[in-house]
CSV table of C-alpha atoms in Angstrom, one decimal:
chain,number,residue,atom,x,y,z
D,1,MET,CA,-41.4,21.9,18.2
D,2,GLY,CA,-37.8,22.0,17.0
D,3,ALA,CA,-37.5,23.8,13.7
D,4,ASP,CA,-41.1,23.7,12.7
D,5,VAL,CA,-42.2,27.4,12.6
D,6,ASP,CA,-45.2,28.0,14.2
D,7,SER,CA,-46.4,31.1,12.6
D,8,GLY,CA,-50.0,30.3,12.6
D,9,SER,CA,-50.9,30.3,16.4
D,10,HIS,CA,-51.5,34.1,16.9
D,11,ASP,CA,-53.9,34.3,14.0
D,12,HIS,CA,-56.8,33.0,16.2
D,13,GLY,CA,-57.7,36.4,17.6
D,14,LYS,CA,-61.0,38.3,16.6
D,15,LYS,CA,-60.5,40.0,13.1
D,16,GLY,CA,-62.9,43.0,12.1
D,17,PRO,CA,-65.3,42.6,9.4
D,18,GLY,CA,-64.0,42.5,6.2
D,19,VAL,CA,-60.6,41.4,6.8
D,20,LYS,CA,-59.9,38.9,4.7
D,21,LYS,CA,-59.2,35.5,6.3
D,22,GLN,CA,-55.7,34.6,5.6
D,23,LYS,CA,-55.0,31.1,4.1
D,24,LYS,CA,-53.1,29.0,6.6
D,25,VAL,CA,-50.1,27.4,5.4
D,26,ALA,CA,-48.9,24.4,6.9
D,27,ALA,CA,-45.7,25.2,8.6
D,28,LYS,CA,-44.6,21.9,9.3
D,29,VAL,CA,-42.2,20.5,6.7
D,30,ASP,CA,-42.1,16.9,5.7
D,31,MET,CA,-38.4,16.1,6.4
D,32,THR,CA,-38.5,12.3,5.2
D,33,PRO,CA,-36.9,13.1,2.0
D,34,MET,CA,-34.4,15.2,3.4
D,35,VAL,CA,-33.4,12.4,5.7
D,36,ASP,CA,-33.4,10.1,2.9
D,37,LEU,CA,-31.2,12.1,0.8
D,38,GLY,CA,-28.8,12.9,3.9
D,39,PHE,CA,-28.4,8.9,4.7
D,40,LEU,CA,-27.8,8.3,0.9
D,41,LEU,CA,-24.9,10.7,1.1
D,42,ILE,CA,-23.8,9.5,4.4
D,43,THR,CA,-23.7,5.7,3.0
D,44,PHE,CA,-21.5,7.2,-0.1
D,45,PHE,CA,-18.9,8.9,1.9
D,46,ILE,CA,-18.7,5.7,4.2
D,47,PHE,CA,-17.9,3.5,1.1
D,48,THR,CA,-15.6,6.1,-0.8
D,49,THR,CA,-13.5,6.7,2.5
D,50,THR,CA,-10.3,5.4,3.2
D,51,MET,CA,-10.0,5.0,6.6
D,52,SER,CA,-6.9,2.9,7.1
D,53,SER,CA,-4.3,4.7,5.3
D,54,PRO,CA,-1.4,2.7,3.8
D,55,LYS,CA,1.8,2.5,6.0
D,56,ALA,CA,5.6,2.9,5.1
D,57,PHE,CA,7.7,-0.3,5.6
D,58,LYS,CA,11.3,0.9,5.4
D,59,LEU,CA,13.8,-1.2,3.7
D,60,ASN,CA,17.6,-0.9,3.2
D,61,VAL,CA,19.3,-2.9,1.0
D,62,PRO,CA,23.3,-3.4,0.9
D,63,ASP,CA,25.4,-2.0,-1.9
D,64,ASP,CA,26.2,-5.0,-3.8
D,65,THR,CA,29.5,-3.5,-5.4
D,66,ALA,CA,31.0,-3.3,-1.6
D,67,LYS,CA,32.9,-6.1,-0.8
D,68,ASP,CA,30.6,-8.9,1.0
D,69,GLU,CA,33.1,-9.8,3.4
D,70,GLU,CA,30.4,-9.4,6.2
D,71,GLN,CA,28.6,-12.3,5.0
D,72,THR,CA,31.8,-14.6,5.4
D,73,GLU,CA,32.5,-13.0,8.7
D,74,ALA,CA,29.2,-14.3,10.1
D,75,LYS,CA,29.9,-17.3,12.6
D,76,ALA,CA,28.6,-20.5,11.3
D,77,SER,CA,27.0,-20.9,14.8
D,78,GLY,CA,25.0,-18.0,14.7
D,79,ALA,CA,23.6,-18.0,11.1
D,80,PHE,CA,20.1,-19.1,10.7
D,81,THR,CA,18.9,-19.5,7.0
D,82,ILE,CA,15.1,-19.0,6.1
D,83,LEU,CA,14.3,-20.6,2.7
D,84,LEU,CA,11.0,-19.3,1.0
D,85,SER,CA,9.1,-21.4,-1.6
D,86,LYS,CA,5.9,-21.6,-3.5
D,87,ASP,CA,2.5,-22.1,-1.8
D,88,ASN,CA,3.7,-20.3,1.6
D,89,HIS,CA,6.3,-23.0,2.3
D,90,VAL,CA,9.0,-22.0,4.6
D,91,TYR,CA,12.3,-24.1,5.2
D,92,TYR,CA,15.2,-23.2,7.4
D,93,TYR,CA,18.4,-24.5,8.8
D,94,GLU,CA,20.8,-23.5,11.3
D,95,GLY,CA,24.6,-22.7,10.7
D,96,GLN,CA,25.9,-24.6,7.8
D,97,LEU,CA,23.9,-26.8,5.6
D,98,LEU,CA,25.1,-30.4,6.1
D,99,PRO,CA,26.1,-32.4,3.0
D,100,ASP,CA,23.2,-34.7,3.9
D,101,GLY,CA,20.6,-32.3,4.5
D,102,SER,CA,19.9,-33.4,7.9
D,103,ASN,CA,19.7,-30.1,9.5
D,104,PHE,CA,17.1,-28.8,6.8
D,105,LYS,CA,13.6,-28.4,8.4
D,106,SER,CA,10.2,-27.5,7.2
D,107,THR,CA,7.9,-25.3,8.6
D,108,ASN,CA,5.2,-22.8,8.2
D,109,TYR,CA,4.4,-19.0,8.7
D,110,LYS,CA,2.9,-19.7,12.1
D,111,GLU,CA,5.5,-21.8,13.4
D,112,LEU,CA,8.4,-19.6,12.0
D,113,ARG,CA,8.1,-16.9,14.5
D,114,LYS,CA,8.7,-19.7,17.2
D,115,VAL,CA,11.6,-21.1,15.7
D,116,ILE,CA,13.2,-17.5,14.9
D,117,LEU,CA,12.4,-16.5,18.7
D,118,ASP,CA,14.1,-19.9,20.0
D,119,LYS,CA,16.8,-19.3,17.8
D,120,LYS,CA,17.3,-15.9,19.2
D,121,GLY,CA,17.2,-16.9,22.9
D,122,ARG,CA,20.0,-19.6,22.1
D,123,THR,CA,22.4,-17.3,20.4
D,124,PRO,CA,24.6,-14.3,21.6
D,125,GLU,CA,23.1,-11.3,20.0
D,126,LYS,CA,26.2,-10.3,18.1
D,127,ASP,CA,26.6,-13.6,16.3
D,128,LEU,CA,22.9,-13.8,15.2
D,129,VAL,CA,22.5,-13.2,11.5
D,130,VAL,CA,19.3,-14.3,9.8
D,131,ILE,CA,19.7,-15.1,6.1
D,132,ILE,CA,16.6,-15.0,4.0
D,133,LYS,CA,16.7,-16.7,0.5
D,134,PRO,CA,13.4,-16.6,-1.4
D,135,ASN,CA,13.4,-18.9,-4.3
D,136,GLU,CA,12.2,-18.2,-7.7
D,137,THR,CA,8.6,-19.4,-7.1
D,138,SER,CA,7.9,-17.4,-3.9
D,139,ASN,CA,5.9,-14.3,-3.7
D,140,TYR,CA,6.2,-10.8,-2.7
D,141,LYS,CA,3.9,-11.2,0.3
D,142,ASN,CA,6.2,-14.0,1.8
D,143,VAL,CA,9.2,-11.7,1.5
D,144,VAL,CA,7.5,-8.9,3.1
D,145,ASP,CA,6.0,-11.2,5.9
D,146,VAL,CA,9.7,-12.6,6.7
D,147,LEU,CA,11.1,-9.1,6.9
D,148,ASP,CA,8.2,-8.2,9.2
D,149,GLU,CA,9.0,-11.1,11.4
D,150,MET,CA,12.6,-9.7,11.8
D,151,THR,CA,11.2,-6.4,12.9
D,152,ILE,CA,8.9,-8.3,15.1
D,153,ALA,CA,11.5,-10.5,16.4
D,154,GLU,CA,13.7,-7.6,17.0
D,155,ILE,CA,16.5,-9.3,14.9
D,156,LYS,CA,19.3,-6.7,14.1
D,157,ARG,CA,21.2,-8.3,11.6
D,158,TYR,CA,19.4,-9.9,8.5
D,159,ALA,CA,20.2,-10.1,4.9
D,160,MET,CA,18.4,-11.3,1.7
D,161,VAL,CA,20.7,-13.3,-0.5
D,162,ASP,CA,20.0,-15.3,-3.8
D,163,ILE,CA,19.4,-19.1,-3.3
D,164,SER,CA,22.0,-21.5,-3.9
D,165,ASP,CA,21.5,-24.3,-6.4
D,166,SER,CA,22.0,-26.9,-3.7
D,167,GLU,CA,19.4,-25.2,-1.7
D,168,SER,CA,16.9,-25.1,-4.4
D,169,THR,CA,17.4,-28.7,-5.4
D,170,LEU,CA,17.0,-29.8,-1.8
D,171,ILE,CA,13.5,-27.7,-1.8
D,172,ASN,CA,12.5,-29.4,-4.8
D,173,ILE,CA,13.3,-33.0,-3.6
D,174,THR,CA,11.2,-32.0,-0.5
D,175,GLU,CA,8.4,-30.6,-2.2
D,176,GLY,CA,8.5,-33.6,-4.9
D,177,SER,CA,8.3,-36.3,-2.0
D,178,ALA,CA,6.7,-35.0,0.8
D,179,PRO,CA,5.3,-31.4,0.5
D,180,ALA,CA,5.1,-29.6,3.8
D,181,LYS,CA,1.8,-28.3,5.1
D,182,PRO,CA,1.4,-24.9,4.4
G,1,MET,CA,-75.3,13.9,25.9
G,2,PRO,CA,-71.9,13.6,26.9
G,3,LYS,CA,-69.3,13.6,24.1
G,4,VAL,CA,-66.8,10.9,24.5
G,5,GLN,CA,-63.7,12.6,23.2
G,6,ILE,CA,-61.2,10.3,21.4
G,7,GLN,CA,-57.9,11.9,21.7
G,8,LYS,CA,-56.6,11.9,18.4
G,9,LYS,CA,-52.8,11.2,18.4
G,10,SER,CA,-50.8,12.9,15.6
G,11,THR,CA,-49.1,10.7,13.4
G,12,TRP,CA,-46.4,13.3,13.0
G,13,VAL,CA,-42.9,12.5,14.0
G,14,ASP,CA,-40.6,15.2,14.3
G,15,MET,CA,-37.6,14.6,12.3
G,16,THR,CA,-35.7,17.6,13.1
G,17,ALA,CA,-33.2,15.8,15.5
G,18,PHE,CA,-32.8,12.9,13.2
G,19,VAL,CA,-31.7,15.3,10.4
G,20,ASP,CA,-29.6,17.2,12.7
G,21,VAL,CA,-27.6,13.9,13.6
G,22,SER,CA,-27.5,12.7,9.9
G,23,PHE,CA,-26.0,15.7,8.8
G,24,LEU,CA,-23.6,16.1,11.6
G,25,ILE,CA,-22.4,12.5,10.5
G,26,LEU,CA,-22.5,13.6,6.9
G,27,SER,CA,-20.4,16.7,7.5
G,28,PHE,CA,-17.9,14.4,9.4
G,29,PHE,CA,-17.5,11.8,6.5
G,30,MET,CA,-17.2,15.0,4.0
G,31,LEU,CA,-14.5,16.5,5.9
G,32,ALA,CA,-12.7,13.0,6.8
G,33,THR,CA,-12.9,11.8,3.1
G,34,LYS,CA,-9.9,11.7,1.2
G,35,PHE,CA,-10.6,10.1,-2.2
G,36,LYS,CA,-8.5,7.5,-3.4
G,37,PRO,CA,-6.2,8.4,-6.3
G,38,PRO,CA,-7.2,6.9,-9.4
G,39,GLU,CA,-5.1,3.7,-9.6
G,40,LEU,CA,-4.9,1.9,-12.9
G,41,VAL,CA,-3.5,-1.1,-11.7
G,42,ASN,CA,-5.2,-3.4,-8.9
G,43,ILE,CA,-2.9,-4.0,-6.0
G,44,GLN,CA,-3.3,-5.8,-2.9
G,45,ASN,CA,-0.6,-4.6,-0.3
G,46,PRO,CA,1.0,-7.3,2.0
G,47,LYS,CA,0.6,-6.5,5.8
G,48,SER,CA,3.3,-5.4,8.1
G,49,VAL,CA,3.5,-4.1,11.9
G,50,SER,CA,4.8,-0.6,10.6
G,51,SER,CA,3.0,2.4,11.9
G,52,GLU,CA,4.7,5.0,9.6
G,53,ASN,CA,2.3,6.9,7.3
G,54,VAL,CA,3.0,7.0,3.7
G,55,ALA,CA,4.3,10.4,2.8
G,56,GLU,CA,2.7,12.3,0.0
G,57,LYS,CA,5.3,14.8,-1.0
G,58,ASP,CA,8.0,14.2,-4.0
G,59,VAL,CA,7.2,10.7,-4.2
G,60,PHE,CA,8.5,8.2,-6.6
G,61,LYS,CA,6.8,4.9,-6.7
G,62,VAL,CA,7.1,1.7,-8.5
G,63,SER,CA,4.3,-0.6,-8.6
G,64,PHE,CA,4.3,-4.1,-9.7
G,65,ASP,CA,1.4,-6.3,-9.9
G,66,LYS,CA,0.8,-10.1,-9.9
G,67,GLU,CA,0.8,-10.3,-13.6
G,68,GLY,CA,4.2,-9.2,-13.5
G,69,ARG,CA,3.8,-5.8,-15.0
G,70,CYS,CA,5.6,-2.9,-13.6
G,71,PHE,CA,4.8,0.8,-13.5
G,72,ILE,CA,6.2,3.9,-12.3
G,73,SER,CA,4.3,6.6,-10.8
G,74,PHE,CA,4.9,10.3,-9.3
G,75,SER,CA,2.9,12.2,-6.9
G,76,SER,CA,1.1,15.6,-8.2
G,77,ASP,CA,3.2,18.2,-6.4
G,78,ASP,CA,5.4,20.7,-7.9
G,79,GLU,CA,8.7,19.1,-7.0
G,80,ALA,CA,7.9,16.0,-8.7
G,81,LYS,CA,6.6,17.8,-11.5
G,82,GLU,CA,9.9,19.4,-12.1
G,83,ARG,CA,11.5,16.0,-11.5
G,84,ILE,CA,9.4,14.5,-14.5
G,85,PHE,CA,10.3,17.5,-16.9
G,86,ASN,CA,14.0,17.0,-16.2
G,87,MET,CA,13.9,13.4,-16.3
G,88,LEU,CA,11.8,13.5,-19.8
G,89,ASP,CA,14.6,16.1,-21.0
G,90,VAL,CA,17.3,13.5,-20.2
G,91,LEU,CA,15.3,10.7,-21.8
G,92,ASN,CA,14.7,12.6,-25.1
G,93,THR,CA,18.5,13.0,-25.5
G,94,GLN,CA,19.5,9.4,-24.2
G,95,LYS,CA,16.7,7.3,-25.9
G,96,GLY,CA,15.7,9.9,-28.9
G,97,ILE,CA,12.1,9.6,-28.3
G,98,SER,CA,11.8,13.3,-28.7
G,99,LEU,CA,8.8,14.4,-26.6
G,100,THR,CA,7.2,17.7,-27.3
G,101,LYS,CA,6.2,20.0,-24.5
G,102,GLU,CA,2.6,18.8,-24.8
G,103,GLU,CA,3.3,15.0,-24.3
G,104,LYS,CA,5.3,16.0,-21.2
G,105,THR,CA,2.4,17.7,-19.7
G,106,ARG,CA,0.3,14.7,-20.5
G,107,PHE,CA,3.0,12.5,-19.1
G,108,VAL,CA,2.8,14.4,-16.0
G,109,SER,CA,-1.1,13.8,-15.7
G,110,PHE,CA,-0.7,10.2,-16.6
G,111,SER,CA,1.9,9.4,-14.2
G,112,ILE,CA,-0.3,9.8,-11.1
G,113,GLY,CA,-2.0,6.8,-12.1
G,114,GLY,CA,1.2,4.9,-13.6
G,115,ILE,CA,3.0,4.7,-16.7
G,116,GLY,CA,4.2,1.1,-17.7
G,117,VAL,CA,5.1,0.9,-21.4
G,118,PRO,CA,8.6,0.1,-23.2
G,119,PHE,CA,10.3,3.3,-24.4
G,120,THR,CA,9.2,2.5,-28.0
G,121,GLN,CA,5.6,2.7,-26.9
G,122,LEU,CA,5.7,5.8,-24.9
G,123,LYS,CA,5.0,8.2,-27.5
G,124,SER,CA,1.6,6.4,-28.8
G,125,LEU,CA,0.7,6.1,-24.9
G,126,LEU,CA,1.0,9.9,-24.6
G,127,ALA,CA,-1.4,10.4,-27.7
G,128,LEU,CA,-4.4,8.6,-25.8
G,129,THR,CA,-7.0,10.7,-24.4
G,130,ASP,CA,-7.7,10.7,-20.6
G,131,ASP,CA,-10.6,8.2,-21.2
G,132,GLU,CA,-8.7,6.0,-23.5
G,133,PHE,CA,-5.6,5.9,-21.0
G,134,LYS,CA,-7.9,4.6,-18.4
G,135,VAL,CA,-9.2,1.6,-20.1
G,136,PHE,CA,-5.9,1.0,-22.0
G,137,LYS,CA,-3.8,-2.0,-20.7
G,138,GLN,CA,-0.5,-1.2,-20.5
G,139,PRO,CA,2.0,-4.0,-21.0
G,140,GLY,CA,4.5,-2.9,-18.0
G,141,ILE,CA,7.7,-1.8,-18.2
G,142,PRO,CA,10.1,-4.4,-19.4
G,143,ILE,CA,12.2,-5.7,-16.2
G,144,LYS,CA,12.7,-9.3,-16.7
G,145,ASP,CA,15.8,-9.3,-18.9
G,146,THR,CA,18.9,-8.2,-17.2
G,147,SER,CA,20.4,-6.8,-20.2
G,148,ASN,CA,17.2,-4.7,-21.1
G,149,ASN,CA,15.9,-3.7,-17.7
G,150,GLN,CA,14.4,-0.4,-18.6
G,151,LEU,CA,13.6,0.5,-15.1
G,152,THR,CA,17.4,1.1,-14.5
G,153,ASP,CA,17.1,3.8,-17.5
G,154,TRP,CA,14.0,5.4,-16.3
G,155,LEU,CA,15.8,5.6,-12.7
G,156,ASN,CA,18.9,6.8,-14.3
G,157,ALA,CA,17.3,9.6,-16.4
G,158,LEU,CA,15.4,10.6,-13.1
G,159,LEU,CA,18.6,11.0,-11.0
G,160,THR,CA,20.5,12.5,-13.9
G,161,GLY,CA,17.5,15.2,-14.7
G,162,SER,CA,17.6,16.2,-10.9
G,163,GLY,CA,21.4,16.4,-10.6
G,164,GLY,CA,21.8,13.1,-8.6
G,165,ARG,CA,19.1,14.4,-6.0
G,166,LYS,CA,17.3,11.3,-4.8
G,167,PRO,CA,13.4,11.8,-4.5
G,168,ALA,CA,12.5,11.8,-0.7
G,169,ASN,CA,10.2,9.2,-1.1
G,170,VAL,CA,11.1,6.0,-3.1
G,171,MET,CA,8.3,3.7,-2.6
G,172,LEU,CA,7.6,0.1,-3.7
G,173,ASN,CA,3.9,-0.7,-4.2
G,174,GLY,CA,4.0,-4.5,-4.7
G,175,ASP,CA,0.9,-6.9,-4.9
G,176,ASN,CA,0.7,-10.0,-2.6
G,177,ALA,CA,0.9,-12.4,-5.4
G,178,ALA,CA,3.9,-10.8,-7.2
G,179,ALA,CA,6.6,-13.0,-7.8
G,180,TYR,CA,9.7,-12.7,-6.1
G,181,PRO,CA,11.9,-12.2,-9.2
G,182,GLU,CA,10.2,-9.4,-10.3
G,183,PHE,CA,10.9,-7.9,-6.9
G,184,LYS,CA,14.4,-8.7,-7.1
G,185,ASN,CA,14.8,-7.2,-10.7
G,186,ILE,CA,13.3,-3.9,-9.4
G,187,LEU,CA,15.7,-3.9,-6.5
G,188,ALA,CA,18.5,-4.5,-9.0
G,189,ALA,CA,17.5,-1.7,-11.0
G,190,PHE,CA,17.6,0.5,-7.9
G,191,LYS,CA,21.0,-0.8,-6.8
G,192,LYS,CA,22.5,-0.2,-10.0
G,193,ASN,CA,21.6,3.7,-9.8
G,194,GLY,CA,22.9,3.9,-6.1
G,195,VAL,CA,19.5,3.9,-4.3
G,196,PHE,CA,19.6,1.6,-1.2
G,197,SER,CA,16.8,2.6,0.7
G,198,PHE,CA,13.0,2.2,0.1
G,199,LYS,CA,9.7,2.3,1.7
G,200,LEU,CA,7.7,-0.4,0.7
G,201,ILE,CA,3.8,0.4,1.0
G,202,THR,CA,1.8,-2.1,3.3
G,203,ALA,CA,-1.4,-2.5,5.2
G,204,MET,CA,-1.3,-1.9,8.8
G,205,GLU,CA,-1.4,-4.9,11.0
G,206,SER,CA,-1.1,-4.9,14.9
G,207,VAL,CA,2.0,-6.1,16.6
G,208,PRO,CA,1.3,-9.8,17.8
G,209,ALA,CA,1.3,-10.3,21.6
G,210,GLY,CA,4.2,-11.5,23.5
G,211,THR,CA,6.8,-10.8,20.9
G,212,PRO,CA,9.9,-8.8,21.4
G,213,LEU,CA,8.9,-5.6,19.6
G,214,TYR,CA,5.2,-5.8,21.3
G,215,LYS,CA,7.2,-6.0,24.9
G,216,LYS,CA,9.3,-3.0,23.8
G,217,GLN,CA,6.3,-0.9,22.5
G,218,GLN,CA,4.5,-2.0,25.8
G,219,GLY,CA,7.6,-0.6,27.8
G,220,GLU,CA,7.6,2.6,25.9
G,221,THR,CA,3.9,3.2,26.6
G,222,THR,CA,4.1,2.6,30.5
G,223,LYS,CA,7.2,4.6,30.8
């Protein structure tokens, strides 16, 4: 029987007179408390352990002091601007923003991937530039999510740019009148 | 009279195998466990598809939480320690905060959890004991004002102290709900000091099926 040491089994032989009977000590040890303790420690280690270690997401930002000619170089046909706002609202437009705002569209994070991939399919790779413009009310998660979308969609050229006044007023108007579904 | 013997069945269960298994699992967890470093700031990282592990040597980390507070922290290896001492020497002369050797050592031990006070409060922060430091709510490094973005000064001192040698791992540890302007101000402080490359700390997420990256990865594994 496993680890229970059976020491008493050979003592059944005859003993001479005068030989004191040895007291039999139960060799079986009750292991229940040991098991209890063992599992207690296991639970402790399970809870304290960090199985999924954090991952590093590389981000390179351009040098602002360098001349930003590249941005003006980008062809309007290949430009795709994503605007981030509060409550996970996303807006986008292709090319230049029309004065009447007719190409200004609203979407959400689930649809955004389709929209990006659709644009990527329609545009020659060398022309495609995605411009990300988070506004003051967007949060860090949104920014990282969109940057992550760039990785997922394998967009080579993208930039994070400050939002312009006309764009932020357009967002305010849209959200004031008919807020998009998050 | 024939005796009917009722066979007595022992209620004793042999637990040995059970113990063996449980201690095997126990030892696995003991070896596999890496204790979480004491984080003073509660930060929920966003997710990304990146699969690169976070480095642990020579780390300079800037954390920002949803309340808009900003903290800096260092890893606990010798290289980072050396950087801290050099940085504090520079700050002593630049800001005139005159930290003693003892206070610098305290800075090293506190910096693992995160330091987030304006320069004016640094000396009083370093006077706290370990227990007091754990419960002390730090106001965060001022970054909102572009004219007084103190993170710029910290970075400047850090880079000057190490002779322009950038830390191998510059990490940004941001909370999901942190506002974008905060992130922008931190980036601005880094840009001012000529640091353009970062690693954002994120939680892992699987690559969604059907996307270009997914197809690329599938292609790599089948090759």
